[in-house]
CSV table of C-alpha atoms in Angstrom, one decimal:
chain,number,residue,atom,x,y,z
C,442,UNK,CA,73.6,111.5,125.2
C,443,UNK,CA,71.8,114.7,125.8
C,444,UNK,CA,68.0,114.6,125.5
C,445,UNK,CA,67.8,116.6,122.3
C,446,UNK,CA,70.1,113.9,120.6
C,447,UNK,CA,68.2,111.1,122.2
C,448,UNK,CA,64.8,112.6,120.8
C,449,UNK,CA,66.4,113.1,117.3
C,450,UNK,CA,67.8,109.4,117.3
C,451,UNK,CA,64.7,108.1,118.5
C,452,UNK,CA,62.5,109.9,115.9
C,453,UNK,CA,64.8,108.7,113.3
C,454,UNK,CA,64.6,105.0,114.4
C,455,UNK,CA,60.9,105.1,114.6
C,456,UNK,CA,60.9,106.4,111.1
C,457,UNK,CA,63.2,103.7,109.9
C,458,UNK,CA,61.1,101.1,111.6
C,459,UNK,CA,58.1,102.2,109.7
C,460,UNK,CA,60.2,101.9,106.4
C,461,UNK,CA,61.1,98.4,107.3
C,462,UNK,CA,57.4,97.5,107.8
C,463,UNK,CA,56.9,99.1,104.4
C,464,UNK,CA,59.4,96.9,102.8
C,465,UNK,CA,57.8,93.8,104.6
C,466,UNK,CA,54.5,94.7,103.1
C,467,UNK,CA,56.3,95.3,99.7
C,468,UNK,CA,57.6,91.8,99.7
C,469,UNK,CA,54.4,90.2,100.9
C,470,UNK,CA,52.7,92.1,98.0
C,471,UNK,CA,55.2,90.6,95.6
C,472,UNK,CA,56.4,94.2,94.6
C,473,UNK,CA,59.0,94.5,91.9
C,474,UNK,CA,62.5,93.7,93.2
C,475,UNK,CA,64.2,96.7,92.2
C,476,UNK,CA,61.6,98.9,94.0
C,477,UNK,CA,62.2,96.9,97.3
C,478,UNK,CA,65.9,97.1,96.7
C,479,UNK,CA,65.7,100.9,96.5
C,480,UNK,CA,63.7,101.0,99.8
C,481,UNK,CA,66.5,98.8,101.5
C,482,UNK,CA,69.0,101.0,100.3
C,483,UNK,CA,67.1,104.0,101.6
C,484,UNK,CA,66.9,102.2,105.2
C,485,UNK,CA,70.7,101.5,105.0
C,486,UNK,CA,71.4,105.2,104.4
C,487,UNK,CA,69.1,106.2,107.2
C,488,UNK,CA,70.8,103.8,109.6
C,489,UNK,CA,74.1,105.3,108.6
C,490,UNK,CA,72.9,108.8,109.4
C,491,UNK,CA,71.6,107.6,112.8
C,492,UNK,CA,75.0,106.0,113.5
C,493,UNK,CA,76.8,109.2,112.6
C,494,UNK,CA,74.5,111.1,115.0
C,495,UNK,CA,75.3,108.5,117.7
C,496,UNK,CA,78.8,108.7,117.2
C,497,UNK,CA,79.0,112.4,117.3
C,498,UNK,CA,77.0,112.5,120.5
C,499,UNK,CA,79.5,109.7,121.9
C,500,UNK,CA,82.6,111.9,121.0
C,501,UNK,CA,80.9,115.0,122.2
C,502,UNK,CA,79.9,113.6,125.6
C,503,UNK,CA,81.8,110.4,126.7
C,504,UNK,CA,84.9,110.9,124.8
C,505,UNK,CA,85.3,114.6,125.7
C,506,UNK,CA,84.6,113.7,129.3
C,507,UNK,CA,87.3,111.0,129.4
C,508,UNK,CA,89.9,113.4,127.8
C,509,UNK,CA,89.0,116.3,130.2
C,510,UNK,CA,89.0,114.0,133.3
C,511,UNK,CA,92.9,113.9,133.3
C,512,UNK,CA,92.8,110.2,133.9
C,513,UNK,CA,95.2,108.6,131.3
C,514,UNK,CA,93.7,105.0,131.8
C,515,UNK,CA,90.1,106.3,131.2
C,516,UNK,CA,91.3,108.5,128.3
C,517,UNK,CA,93.0,105.6,126.6
C,518,UNK,CA,90.1,103.3,127.1
C,519,UNK,CA,87.7,105.7,125.5
C,520,UNK,CA,90.1,106.5,122.5
C,521,UNK,CA,90.7,102.7,121.9
C,522,UNK,CA,87.0,102.2,122.0
C,523,UNK,CA,86.5,105.0,119.6
C,524,UNK,CA,89.1,103.8,117.1
C,525,UNK,CA,87.3,100.4,117.3
C,526,UNK,CA,84.1,102.0,116.4
C,527,UNK,CA,85.6,104.0,113.5
C,528,UNK,CA,87.2,100.7,112.3
C,529,UNK,CA,83.8,98.9,112.4
C,530,UNK,CA,81.6,101.8,111.4
C,531,UNK,CA,83.6,103.1,108.4
C,532,UNK,CA,83.6,99.6,106.5
C,533,UNK,CA,82.2,99.6,103.1
C,534,UNK,CA,79.5,97.0,102.5
C,535,UNK,CA,80.0,94.8,99.5
């Protein structure tokens, strides 16, 4: 992952950590459940966006490098790994 992408991901993760701490304080303060649930949904959406950033970075760097390497075994490994990530990352939560 390049430095710019790493900074962007870390910034977002720090913001998410702050949101989670805020949710904890809301629960401790016995805030209205729907308000807490709304904040949880916001954190989930933020994590999804971070996941998309990481996935894009992975495709642009690791997967692209494997494809350009001309090594069939490495290319297959990275593509299989990518398909596995797509299958797990693309699942819809209940």
